[in-house]
Coordinates of C-alpha atoms and ligand atoms in Angstrom, one line a residue:
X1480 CA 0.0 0.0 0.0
X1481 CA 1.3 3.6 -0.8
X1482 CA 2.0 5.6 2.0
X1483 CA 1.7 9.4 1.9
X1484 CA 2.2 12.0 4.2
X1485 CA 0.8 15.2 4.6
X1486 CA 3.1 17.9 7.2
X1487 CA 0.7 20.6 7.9
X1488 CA -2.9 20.3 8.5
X1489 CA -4.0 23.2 7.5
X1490 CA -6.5 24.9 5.2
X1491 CA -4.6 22.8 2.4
X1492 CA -3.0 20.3 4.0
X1493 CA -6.4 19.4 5.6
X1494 CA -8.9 19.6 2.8
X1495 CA -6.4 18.5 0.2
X1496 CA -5.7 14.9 2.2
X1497 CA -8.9 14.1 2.6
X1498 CA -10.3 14.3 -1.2
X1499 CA -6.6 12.0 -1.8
X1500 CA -7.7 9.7 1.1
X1501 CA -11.7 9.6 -0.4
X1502 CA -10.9 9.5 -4.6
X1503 CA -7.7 6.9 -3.5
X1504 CA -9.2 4.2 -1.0
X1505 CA -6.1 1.8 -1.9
X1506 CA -4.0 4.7 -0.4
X1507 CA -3.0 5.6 3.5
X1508 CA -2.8 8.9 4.1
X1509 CA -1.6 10.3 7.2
X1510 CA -1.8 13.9 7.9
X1511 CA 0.6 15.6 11.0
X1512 CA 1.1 18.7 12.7
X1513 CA 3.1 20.3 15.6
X1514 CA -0.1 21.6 16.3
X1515 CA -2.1 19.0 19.2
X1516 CA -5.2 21.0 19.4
X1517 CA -5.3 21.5 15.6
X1518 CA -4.6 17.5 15.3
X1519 CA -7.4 16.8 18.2
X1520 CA -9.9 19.4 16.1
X1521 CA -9.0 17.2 12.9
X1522 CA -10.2 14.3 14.8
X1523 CA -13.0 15.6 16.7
X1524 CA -16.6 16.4 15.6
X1525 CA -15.4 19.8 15.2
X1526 CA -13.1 20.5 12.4
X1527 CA -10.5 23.4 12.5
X1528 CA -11.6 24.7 9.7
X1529 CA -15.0 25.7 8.1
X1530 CA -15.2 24.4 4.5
X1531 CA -18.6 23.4 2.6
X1532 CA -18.7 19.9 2.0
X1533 CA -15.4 18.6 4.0
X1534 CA -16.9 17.3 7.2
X1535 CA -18.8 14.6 5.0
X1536 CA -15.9 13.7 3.7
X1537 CA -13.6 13.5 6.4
X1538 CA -16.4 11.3 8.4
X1539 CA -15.9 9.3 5.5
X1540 CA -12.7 8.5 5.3
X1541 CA -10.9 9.3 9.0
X1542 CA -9.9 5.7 10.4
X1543 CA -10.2 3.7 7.3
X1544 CA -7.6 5.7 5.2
X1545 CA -7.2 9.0 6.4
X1546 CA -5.4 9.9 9.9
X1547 CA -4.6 13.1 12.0
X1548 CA -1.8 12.8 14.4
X1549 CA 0.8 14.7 16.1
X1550 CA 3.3 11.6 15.4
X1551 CA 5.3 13.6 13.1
X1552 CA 8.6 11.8 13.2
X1553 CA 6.9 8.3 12.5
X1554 CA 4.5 8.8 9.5
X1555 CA 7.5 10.7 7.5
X1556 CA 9.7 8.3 8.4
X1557 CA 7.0 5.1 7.1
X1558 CA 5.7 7.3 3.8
X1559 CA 6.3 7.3 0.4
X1560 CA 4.9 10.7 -0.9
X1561 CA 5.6 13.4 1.6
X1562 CA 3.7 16.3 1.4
X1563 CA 4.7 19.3 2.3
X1564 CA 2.0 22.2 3.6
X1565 CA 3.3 24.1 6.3
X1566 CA 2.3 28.2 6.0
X1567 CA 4.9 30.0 4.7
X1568 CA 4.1 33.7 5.6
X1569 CA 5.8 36.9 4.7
X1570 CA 9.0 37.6 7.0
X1571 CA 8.3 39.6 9.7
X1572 CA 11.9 40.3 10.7
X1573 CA 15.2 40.8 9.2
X1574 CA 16.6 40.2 5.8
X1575 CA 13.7 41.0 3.4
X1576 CA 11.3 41.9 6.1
X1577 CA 7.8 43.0 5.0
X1578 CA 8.3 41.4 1.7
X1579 CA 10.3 38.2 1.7
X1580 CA 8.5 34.3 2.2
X1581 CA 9.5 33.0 5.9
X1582 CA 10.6 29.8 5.2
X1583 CA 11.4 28.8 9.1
X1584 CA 8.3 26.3 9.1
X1585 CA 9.3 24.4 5.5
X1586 CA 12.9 24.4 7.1
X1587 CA 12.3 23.1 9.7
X1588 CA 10.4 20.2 8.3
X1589 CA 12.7 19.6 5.4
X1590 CA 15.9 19.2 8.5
X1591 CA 13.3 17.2 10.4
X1592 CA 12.5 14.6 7.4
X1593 CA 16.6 14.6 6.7
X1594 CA 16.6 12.9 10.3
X1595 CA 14.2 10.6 10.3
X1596 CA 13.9 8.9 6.9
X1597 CA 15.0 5.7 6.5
X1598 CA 13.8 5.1 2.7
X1599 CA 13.9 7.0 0.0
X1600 CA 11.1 9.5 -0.1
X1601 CA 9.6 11.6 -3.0
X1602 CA 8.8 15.3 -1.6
X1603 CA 6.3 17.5 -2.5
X1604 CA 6.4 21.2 -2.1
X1605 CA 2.5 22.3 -1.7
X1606 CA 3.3 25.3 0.1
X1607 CA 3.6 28.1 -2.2
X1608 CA 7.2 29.1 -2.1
X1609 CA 9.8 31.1 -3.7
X1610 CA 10.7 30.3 -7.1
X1611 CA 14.1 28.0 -6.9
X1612 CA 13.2 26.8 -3.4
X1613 CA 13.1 22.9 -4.1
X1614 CA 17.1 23.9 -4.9
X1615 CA 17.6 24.7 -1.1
X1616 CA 15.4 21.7 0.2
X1617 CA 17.2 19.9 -1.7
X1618 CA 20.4 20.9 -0.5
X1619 CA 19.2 20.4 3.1
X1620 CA 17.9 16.9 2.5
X1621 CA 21.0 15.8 0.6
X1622 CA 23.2 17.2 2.6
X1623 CA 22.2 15.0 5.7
X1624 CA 20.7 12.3 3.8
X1625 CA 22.8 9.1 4.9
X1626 CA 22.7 7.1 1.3
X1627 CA 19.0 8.3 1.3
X1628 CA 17.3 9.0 -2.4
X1629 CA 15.1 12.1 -2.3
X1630 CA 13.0 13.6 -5.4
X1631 CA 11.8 17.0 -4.8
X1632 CA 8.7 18.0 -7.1
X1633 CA 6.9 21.3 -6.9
X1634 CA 2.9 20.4 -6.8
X1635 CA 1.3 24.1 -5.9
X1636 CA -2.0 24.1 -4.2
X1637 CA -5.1 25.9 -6.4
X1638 CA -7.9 25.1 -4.3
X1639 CA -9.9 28.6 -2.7
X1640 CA -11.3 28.8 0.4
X1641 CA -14.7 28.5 0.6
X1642 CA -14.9 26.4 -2.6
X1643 CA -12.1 24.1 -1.6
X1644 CA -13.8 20.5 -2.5
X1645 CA -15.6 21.6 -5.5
X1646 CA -11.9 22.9 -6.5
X1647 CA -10.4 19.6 -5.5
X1648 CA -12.9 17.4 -7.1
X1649 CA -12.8 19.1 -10.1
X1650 CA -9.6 21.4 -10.8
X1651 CA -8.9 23.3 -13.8
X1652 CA -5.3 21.8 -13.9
X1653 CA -2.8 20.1 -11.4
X1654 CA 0.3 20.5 -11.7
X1655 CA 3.7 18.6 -11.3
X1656 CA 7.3 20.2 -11.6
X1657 CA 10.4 17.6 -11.3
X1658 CA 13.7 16.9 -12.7
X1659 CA 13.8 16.3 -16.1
X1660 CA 16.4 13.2 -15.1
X1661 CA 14.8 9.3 -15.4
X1662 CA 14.4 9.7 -11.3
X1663 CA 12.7 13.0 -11.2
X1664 CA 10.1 12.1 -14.1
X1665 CA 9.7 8.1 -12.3
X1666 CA 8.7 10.5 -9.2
X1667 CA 6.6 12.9 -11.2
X1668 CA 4.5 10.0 -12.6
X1669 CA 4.2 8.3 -9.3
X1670 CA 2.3 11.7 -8.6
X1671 CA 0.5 11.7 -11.5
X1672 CA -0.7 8.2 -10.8
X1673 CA -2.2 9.6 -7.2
X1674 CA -4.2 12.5 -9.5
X1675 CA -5.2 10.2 -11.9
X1676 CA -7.4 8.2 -10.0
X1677 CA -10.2 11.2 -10.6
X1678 CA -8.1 14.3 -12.3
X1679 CA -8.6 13.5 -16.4
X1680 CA -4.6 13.7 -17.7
X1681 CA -5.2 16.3 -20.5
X1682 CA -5.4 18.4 -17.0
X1683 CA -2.6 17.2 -15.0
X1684 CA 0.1 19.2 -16.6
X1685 CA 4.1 18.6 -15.7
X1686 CA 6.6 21.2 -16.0
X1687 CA 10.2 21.6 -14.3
X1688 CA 10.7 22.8 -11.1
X1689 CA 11.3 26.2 -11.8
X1690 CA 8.2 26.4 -13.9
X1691 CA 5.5 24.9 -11.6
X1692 CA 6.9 27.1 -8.1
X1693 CA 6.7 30.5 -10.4
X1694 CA 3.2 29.2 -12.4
X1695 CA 1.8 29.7 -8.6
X1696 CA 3.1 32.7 -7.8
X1697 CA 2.1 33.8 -11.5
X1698 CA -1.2 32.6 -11.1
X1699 CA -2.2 34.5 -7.6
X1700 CA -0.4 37.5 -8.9
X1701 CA -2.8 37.6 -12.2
X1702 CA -5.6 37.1 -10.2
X1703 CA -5.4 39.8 -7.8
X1704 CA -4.0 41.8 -10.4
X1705 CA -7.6 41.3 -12.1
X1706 CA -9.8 42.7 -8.9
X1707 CA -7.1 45.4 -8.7
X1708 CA -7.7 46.2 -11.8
X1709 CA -11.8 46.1 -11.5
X1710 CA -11.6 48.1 -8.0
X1711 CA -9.4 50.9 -9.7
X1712 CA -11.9 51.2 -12.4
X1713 CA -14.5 51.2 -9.6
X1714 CA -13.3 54.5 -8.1
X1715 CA -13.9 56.2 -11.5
X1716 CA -17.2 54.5 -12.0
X1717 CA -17.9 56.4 -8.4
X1718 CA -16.5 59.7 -9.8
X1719 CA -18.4 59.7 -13.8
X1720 CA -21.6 58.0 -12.8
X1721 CA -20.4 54.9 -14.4
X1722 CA -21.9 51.7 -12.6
X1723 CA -18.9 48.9 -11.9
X1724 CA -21.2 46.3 -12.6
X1725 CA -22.4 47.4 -15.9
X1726 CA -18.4 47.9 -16.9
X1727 CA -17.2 44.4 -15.5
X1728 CA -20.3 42.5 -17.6
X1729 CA -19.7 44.5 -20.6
X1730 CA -16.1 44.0 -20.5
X1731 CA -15.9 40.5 -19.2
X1732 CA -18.2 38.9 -22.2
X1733 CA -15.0 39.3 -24.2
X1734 CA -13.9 36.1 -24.6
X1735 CA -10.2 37.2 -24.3
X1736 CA -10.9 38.2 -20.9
X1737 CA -13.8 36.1 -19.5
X1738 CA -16.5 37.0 -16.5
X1739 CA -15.1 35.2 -13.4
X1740 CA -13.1 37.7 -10.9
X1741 CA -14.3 40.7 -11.9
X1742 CA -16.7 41.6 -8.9
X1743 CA -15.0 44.7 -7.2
X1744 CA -14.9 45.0 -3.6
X1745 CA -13.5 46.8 -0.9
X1746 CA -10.3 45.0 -0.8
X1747 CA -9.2 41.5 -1.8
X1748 CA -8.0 39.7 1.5
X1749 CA -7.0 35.8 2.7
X1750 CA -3.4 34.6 3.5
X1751 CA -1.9 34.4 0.0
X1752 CA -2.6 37.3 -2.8
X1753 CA -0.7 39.8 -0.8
X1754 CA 1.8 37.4 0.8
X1755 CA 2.6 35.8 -2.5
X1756 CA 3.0 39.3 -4.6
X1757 CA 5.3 40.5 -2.1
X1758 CA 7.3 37.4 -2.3
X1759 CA 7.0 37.8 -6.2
X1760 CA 8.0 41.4 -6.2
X1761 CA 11.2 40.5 -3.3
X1762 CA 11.9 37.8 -5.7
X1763 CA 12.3 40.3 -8.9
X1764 CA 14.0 42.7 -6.4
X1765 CA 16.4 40.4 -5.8
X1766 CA 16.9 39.5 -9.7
X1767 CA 17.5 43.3 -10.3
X1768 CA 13.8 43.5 -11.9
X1769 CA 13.6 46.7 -10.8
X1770 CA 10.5 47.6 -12.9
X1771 CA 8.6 44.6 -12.9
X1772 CA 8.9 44.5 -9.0
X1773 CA 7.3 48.2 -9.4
X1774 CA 4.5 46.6 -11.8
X1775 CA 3.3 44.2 -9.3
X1776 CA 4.0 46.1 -6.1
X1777 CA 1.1 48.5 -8.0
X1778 CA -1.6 45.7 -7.4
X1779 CA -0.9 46.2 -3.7
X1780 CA -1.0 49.5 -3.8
X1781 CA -4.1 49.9 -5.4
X1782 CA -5.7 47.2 -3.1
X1783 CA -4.7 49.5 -0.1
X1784 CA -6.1 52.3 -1.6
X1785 CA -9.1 50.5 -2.2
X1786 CA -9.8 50.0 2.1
X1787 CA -8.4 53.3 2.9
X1788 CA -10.7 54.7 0.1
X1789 CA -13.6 53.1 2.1
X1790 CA -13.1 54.2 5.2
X1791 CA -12.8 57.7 4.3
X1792 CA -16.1 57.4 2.5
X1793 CA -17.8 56.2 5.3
X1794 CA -16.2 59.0 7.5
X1795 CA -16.7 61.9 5.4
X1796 CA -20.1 61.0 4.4
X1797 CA -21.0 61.1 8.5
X1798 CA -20.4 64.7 9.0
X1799 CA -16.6 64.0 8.6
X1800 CA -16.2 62.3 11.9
X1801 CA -17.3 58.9 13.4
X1802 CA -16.2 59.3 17.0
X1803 CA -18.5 57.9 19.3
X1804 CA -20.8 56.5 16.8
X1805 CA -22.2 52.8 16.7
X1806 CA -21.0 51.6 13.3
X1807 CA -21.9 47.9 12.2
X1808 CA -19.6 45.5 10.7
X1809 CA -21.4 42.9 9.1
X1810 CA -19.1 40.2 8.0
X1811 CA -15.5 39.8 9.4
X1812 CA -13.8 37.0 7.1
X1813 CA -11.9 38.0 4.0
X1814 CA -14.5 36.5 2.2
X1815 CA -17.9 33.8 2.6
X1816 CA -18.1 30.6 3.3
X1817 CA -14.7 30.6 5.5
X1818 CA -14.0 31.6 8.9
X1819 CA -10.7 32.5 7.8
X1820 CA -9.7 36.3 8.7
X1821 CA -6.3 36.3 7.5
X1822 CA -5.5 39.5 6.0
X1823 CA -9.2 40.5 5.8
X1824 CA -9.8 43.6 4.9
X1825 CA -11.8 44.1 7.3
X1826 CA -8.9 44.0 9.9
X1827 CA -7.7 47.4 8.1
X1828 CA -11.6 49.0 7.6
X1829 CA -11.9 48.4 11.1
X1830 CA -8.8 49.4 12.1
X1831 CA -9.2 52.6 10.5
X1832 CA -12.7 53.7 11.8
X1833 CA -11.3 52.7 15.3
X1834 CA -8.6 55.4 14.5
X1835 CA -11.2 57.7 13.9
X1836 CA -12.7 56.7 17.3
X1837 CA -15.8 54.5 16.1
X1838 CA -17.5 52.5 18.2
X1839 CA -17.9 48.9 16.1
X1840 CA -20.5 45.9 16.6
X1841 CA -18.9 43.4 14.8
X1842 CA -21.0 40.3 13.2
X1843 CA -19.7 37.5 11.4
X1844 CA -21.1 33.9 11.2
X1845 CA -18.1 32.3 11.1
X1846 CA -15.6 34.0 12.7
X1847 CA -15.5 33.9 17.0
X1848 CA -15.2 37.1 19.4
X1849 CA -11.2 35.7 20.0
X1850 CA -10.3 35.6 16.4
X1851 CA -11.3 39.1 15.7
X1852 CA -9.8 40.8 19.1
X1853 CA -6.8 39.1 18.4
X1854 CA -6.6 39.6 14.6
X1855 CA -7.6 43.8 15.6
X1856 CA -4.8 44.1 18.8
X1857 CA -1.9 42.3 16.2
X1858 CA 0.6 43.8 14.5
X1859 CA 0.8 43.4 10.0
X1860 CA 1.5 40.0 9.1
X1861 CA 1.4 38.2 12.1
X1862 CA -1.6 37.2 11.4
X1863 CA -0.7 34.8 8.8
X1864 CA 1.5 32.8 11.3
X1865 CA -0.4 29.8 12.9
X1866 CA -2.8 30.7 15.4
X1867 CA -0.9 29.0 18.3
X1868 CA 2.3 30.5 16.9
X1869 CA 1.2 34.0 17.7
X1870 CA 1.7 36.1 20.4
X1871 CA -1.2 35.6 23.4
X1872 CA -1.9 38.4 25.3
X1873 CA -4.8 40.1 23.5
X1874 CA -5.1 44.2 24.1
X1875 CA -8.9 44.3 25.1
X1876 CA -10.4 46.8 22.3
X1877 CA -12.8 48.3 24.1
X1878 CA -14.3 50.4 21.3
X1879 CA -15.5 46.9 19.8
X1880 CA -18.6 44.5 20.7
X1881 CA -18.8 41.1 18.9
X1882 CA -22.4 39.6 18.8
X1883 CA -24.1 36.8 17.3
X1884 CA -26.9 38.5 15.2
X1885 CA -27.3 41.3 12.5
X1886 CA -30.1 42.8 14.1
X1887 CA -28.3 43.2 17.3
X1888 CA -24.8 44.4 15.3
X1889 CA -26.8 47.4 13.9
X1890 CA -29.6 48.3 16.4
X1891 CA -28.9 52.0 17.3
X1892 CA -26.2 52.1 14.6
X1893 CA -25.4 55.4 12.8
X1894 CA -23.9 53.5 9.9
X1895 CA -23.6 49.9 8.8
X1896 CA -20.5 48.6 6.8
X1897 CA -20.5 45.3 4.9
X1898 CA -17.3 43.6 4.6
X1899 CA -18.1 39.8 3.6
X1900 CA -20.5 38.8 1.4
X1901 CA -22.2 36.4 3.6
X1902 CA -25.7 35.4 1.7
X1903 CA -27.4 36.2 4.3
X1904 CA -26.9 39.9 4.0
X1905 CA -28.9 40.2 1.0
X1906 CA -32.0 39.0 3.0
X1907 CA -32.0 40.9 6.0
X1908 CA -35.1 43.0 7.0
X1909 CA -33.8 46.2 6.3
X1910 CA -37.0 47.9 7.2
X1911 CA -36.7 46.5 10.3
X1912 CA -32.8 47.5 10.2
X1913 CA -33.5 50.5 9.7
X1914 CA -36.6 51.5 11.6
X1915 CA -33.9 50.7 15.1
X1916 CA -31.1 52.7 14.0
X1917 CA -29.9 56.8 14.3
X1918 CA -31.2 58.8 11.4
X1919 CA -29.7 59.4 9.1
X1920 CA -29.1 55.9 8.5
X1921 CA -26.3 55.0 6.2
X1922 CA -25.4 51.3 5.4
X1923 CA -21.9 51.2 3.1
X1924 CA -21.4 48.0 0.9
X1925 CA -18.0 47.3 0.4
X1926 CA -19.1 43.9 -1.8
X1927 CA -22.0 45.0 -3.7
X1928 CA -24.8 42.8 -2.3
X1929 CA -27.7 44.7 -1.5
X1930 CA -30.3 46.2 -4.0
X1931 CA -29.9 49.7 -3.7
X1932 CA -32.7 50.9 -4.9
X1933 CA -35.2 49.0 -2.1
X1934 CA -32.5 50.5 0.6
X1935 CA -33.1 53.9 -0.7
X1936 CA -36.8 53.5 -0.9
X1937 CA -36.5 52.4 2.6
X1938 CA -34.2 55.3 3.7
X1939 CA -30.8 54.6 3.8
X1940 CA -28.5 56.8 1.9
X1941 CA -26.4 53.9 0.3
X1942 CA -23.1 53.8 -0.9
X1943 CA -22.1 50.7 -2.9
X1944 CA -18.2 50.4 -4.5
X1945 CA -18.2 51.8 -8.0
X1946 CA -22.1 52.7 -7.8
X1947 CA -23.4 55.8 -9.3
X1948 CA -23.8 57.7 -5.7
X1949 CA -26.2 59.1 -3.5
X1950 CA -26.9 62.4 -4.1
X1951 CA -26.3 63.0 -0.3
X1952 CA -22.4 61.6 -1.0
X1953 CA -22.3 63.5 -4.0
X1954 CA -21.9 66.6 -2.0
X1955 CA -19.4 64.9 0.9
X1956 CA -16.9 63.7 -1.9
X1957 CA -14.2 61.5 -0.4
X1958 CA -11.1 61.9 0.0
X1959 CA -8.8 59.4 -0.3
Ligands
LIG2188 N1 -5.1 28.8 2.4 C1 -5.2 28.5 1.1 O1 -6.3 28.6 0.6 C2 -4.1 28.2 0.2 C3 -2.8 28.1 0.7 N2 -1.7 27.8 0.0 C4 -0.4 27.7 0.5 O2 -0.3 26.5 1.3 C5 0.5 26.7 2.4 C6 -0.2 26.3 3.7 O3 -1.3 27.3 3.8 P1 -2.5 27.0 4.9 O4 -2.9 25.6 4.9 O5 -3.5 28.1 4.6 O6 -1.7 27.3 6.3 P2 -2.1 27.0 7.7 O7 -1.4 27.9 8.6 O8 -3.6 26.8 7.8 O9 -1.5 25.5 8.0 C7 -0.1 25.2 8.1 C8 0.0 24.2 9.2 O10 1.4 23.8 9.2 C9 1.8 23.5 10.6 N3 3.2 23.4 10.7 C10 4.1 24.5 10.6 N4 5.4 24.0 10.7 C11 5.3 22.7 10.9 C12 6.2 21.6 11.1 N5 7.5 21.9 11.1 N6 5.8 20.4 11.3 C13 4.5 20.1 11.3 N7 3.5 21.0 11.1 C14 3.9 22.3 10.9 C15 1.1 24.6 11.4 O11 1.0 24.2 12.7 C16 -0.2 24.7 10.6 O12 -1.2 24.0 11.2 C17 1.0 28.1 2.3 O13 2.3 28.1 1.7 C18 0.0 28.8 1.5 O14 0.6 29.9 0.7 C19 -1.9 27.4 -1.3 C20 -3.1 27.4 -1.9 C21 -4.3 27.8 -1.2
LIG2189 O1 -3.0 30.5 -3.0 C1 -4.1 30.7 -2.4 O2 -4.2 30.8 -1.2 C2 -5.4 30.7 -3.2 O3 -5.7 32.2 -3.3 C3 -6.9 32.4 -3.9 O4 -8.0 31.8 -3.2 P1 -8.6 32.5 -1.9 O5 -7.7 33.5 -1.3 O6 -9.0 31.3 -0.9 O7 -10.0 33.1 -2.3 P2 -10.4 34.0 -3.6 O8 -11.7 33.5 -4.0 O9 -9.3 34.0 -4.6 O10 -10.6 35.4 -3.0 C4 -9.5 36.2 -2.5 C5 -10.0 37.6 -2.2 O11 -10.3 38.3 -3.3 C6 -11.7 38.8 -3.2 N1 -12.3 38.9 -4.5 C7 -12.4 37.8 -5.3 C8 -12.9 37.8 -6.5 C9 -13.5 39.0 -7.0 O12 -14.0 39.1 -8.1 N2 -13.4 40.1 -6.2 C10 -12.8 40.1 -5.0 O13 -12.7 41.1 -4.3 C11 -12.3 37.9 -2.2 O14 -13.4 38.5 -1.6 C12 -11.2 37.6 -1.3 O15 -11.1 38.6 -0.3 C13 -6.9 31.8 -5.3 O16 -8.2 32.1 -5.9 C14 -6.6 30.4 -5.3 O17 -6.5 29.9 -6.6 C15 -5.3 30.1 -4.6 O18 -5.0 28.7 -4.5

């Protein structure tokens, strides 16, 4: 029986095994983490993670073929296939800081699998990491290997949260980077030979190395280059009476350019399109690409602009000033269906109408009261490091209430912000809504899921990213 290990049982490593361990029954797959309470959630009837569709599964397979443990030393040292999916998060310190991948974790667990392996092992990168990284795993592996065989291959991870096991099940490609020597392809169709069992081969595509770490870095730079793109447009929709919508369906039934990711927003979020263009752009710095590290830095730039933009809508349309004022938050995850908040932009919205001394009521129906004190009282990028990696004593925020209802968030608001787009905020009762809070009652949408119109109607003067405005903003222009 093949054996394959999984270190990291994350949001990839977690949803990523389990689909192998269901679509490959004649496989054992053993996922492992330093993490115990991650490793007891794996195994508990409460998952770490919230993804539609991956508690069936798990149920499914845990104890037959698919395990959680904290015995890290002993599944790498019996598998095959190791797997590698620890975070690797921006560097917070030092060389590169701010920019730079830190790849402690991946490290650490390519030294840790030198030491324990006692047969040759094929190793997957499924991190996302620096293009020409397998070169230094491969150096540390070798280096201590003791007559042991090691293939590296690069096998990036294209799943998205919220969507994960539709993604998995069905995936536009997968791809495998080896060697292009008689061992590296032998250990880039054993992989193959795992996707096969449900991924049709005209989409399994195999590169080299170099090819298949840059393709992911390439491929979560175009895409946030896209909303970048739609959000900057969106500010000028706001500014000629254009309608963002309108723009992104007209321009995305080109064929050239297609109609998925154009839905502006008030920010993209989630651990990787920031992370991974600022490792692209240290990457190109480092190559003495001065302009192209300029080119993609842009996307970054524009996607701050795009939450500071929002914030100073909200405050200037209130009179110029929020202090003391009950504002709303409805929806804290960087986007539905996960109760993942890593680099949400709602950290920063928040953040900033704190500044301006807001009071917030803070809804999200994913995220807990902990997540979002400690994700608001951290410092940049931190939050991307493993939740029992980070630092523990949480700064109370008094200015901030989390409850469990949208009716509670935003009774006596002044103003409600929208920051996910949870379905269930386009069916609220906003009569109700607004019949319990301050007049004049303003509800912002930073994901453009209400109907404007009906809020009007009700009452609320509306503003909704890259919407012809309100006449009442009209006259508070913002500033950004
Ligand atoms: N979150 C996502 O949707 C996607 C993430 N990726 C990439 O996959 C990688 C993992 O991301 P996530 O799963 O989101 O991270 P995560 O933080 O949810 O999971 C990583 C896990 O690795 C564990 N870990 C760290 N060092 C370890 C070690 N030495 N031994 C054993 N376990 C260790 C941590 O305890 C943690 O549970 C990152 O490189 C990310 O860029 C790629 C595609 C999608
Ligand atoms: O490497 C990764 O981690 C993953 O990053 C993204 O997946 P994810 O971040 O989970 O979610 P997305 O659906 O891409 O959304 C990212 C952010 O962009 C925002 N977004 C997305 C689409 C859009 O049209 N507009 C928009 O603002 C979302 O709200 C969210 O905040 C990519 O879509 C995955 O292919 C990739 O594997």
């Amino acid at each position: 029986m093949v054996k394959i290990c999984c270190i990291g049982a994350g949001y990839v490593g977690g949803p990523t095994m389990a689909v192998i361990a269901l679509k490959c029954p004649a496989i054992e797959v053993a996922v492992v983490d330093i993490s115990a309470p991650r490793i007891a959630a794996w195994n508990s009837d409460q998952l770490p993670i919230y993804e539609p569709g991956l508690d069936e599964i798990v149920k499914q397979c845990r104890g037959k073929n698919l395990f959680f443990s904290t015995a890290v030393e002993k599944h790498v040292s019996e598998a095959d296939i190791i797997f590698v999916s620890v975070n690797t998060p921006t560097k917070t310190q030092g060389l590169g800081a701010g920019k730079a991948a830190d790849l402690t974790y991946w490290e650490s667990a390519a030294r840790m699998i030198a030491d324990v392996s006692k047969s040759n092992k094929i190793v997957v990168e499924k991190s996302t990491v620096p293009v020409k990284t397998a070169e230094a795993i491969e150096k540390i592996l070798t280096h201590n290997s003791k007559g042991i065989k090691y293939q590296i291959l690069s096998n990036p991870e294209f799943l998205a949260e919220g969507t994960a096991i539709e993604d998995l099940f069905s995936p536009d490609r997968v791809l495998i980077g080896g060697r292009e020597t008689p061992d590296g392809q032998k250990a880039t169709q054993a992989l193959k030979e795992v996707y096969a069992h449900w991924v049709p081969e005209d989409r399994i595509i195999t590169t080299n190395l170099w090819s298949a770490e840059l393709s992911k870095l390439a491929a979560n730079a175009f895409l946030a280059q896209r909303i970048s793109s739609v959000n900057a447009m969106s500010a000028l929709c706001e500014a000629t009476g254009a309608n963002i919508s309108e723009v992104a369906h007209a321009v995305g039934k080109d064929t050239r350019i297609g109609p998925k990711f154009l839905n502006a927003s008030v920010g993209f979020g989630g651990s990787c399109f920031q992370k991974d263009i600022l490792n692209l752009v240290y990457i190109c710095e480092c190559n003495g690409l001065t302009e192209v590290a300029n080119y993609w830095k842009q996307v970054i730039k524009v996607n701050d602009y795009q939450k500071n933009r929002f914030v100073n809508r909200v405050v200037s349309s209130m009179f110029n000033t929020v202090s003391g004022k009950k504002i709303a938050i409805l929806g804290f995850a960087f986007k539905k269906d996960t109760g993942d908040t890593r680099e949400t932009p709602a950290i920063d919205v928040c953040r900033g109408l704190l500044g301006d001394k807001a009071q917030l009521s803070i809804y999200d129906l994913q995220v807990t009261e902990d997540q979002i004190r400690r994700d608001l009282s951290m410092k940049k990028f931190d939050w991307d490091h493993p939740i029992h990696l980070q630092p523990m004593s949480l700064a109370a925020v008094k200015e901030v209430s989390v409850v469990w209802d949208a009716y509670e968030a935003t009774k006596g608001a002044h103003g409600i912000c929208i920051l996910t787009e949870w379905d269930e905020f386009k069916t609220l009762d906003y009569k109700k809504i607004f019949d319990n809070m301050q007049k004049p009652a303003f509800l912002f949408d930073g994901r453009n899921v209400v109907d404007v119109e009906k809020l009007r109607e009700i009452g609320f003067i509306v503003y909704s990213i890259g919407k012809p405005l309100d006449a009442w903003l009209k006259d508070m222009p913002a500033m950004a």
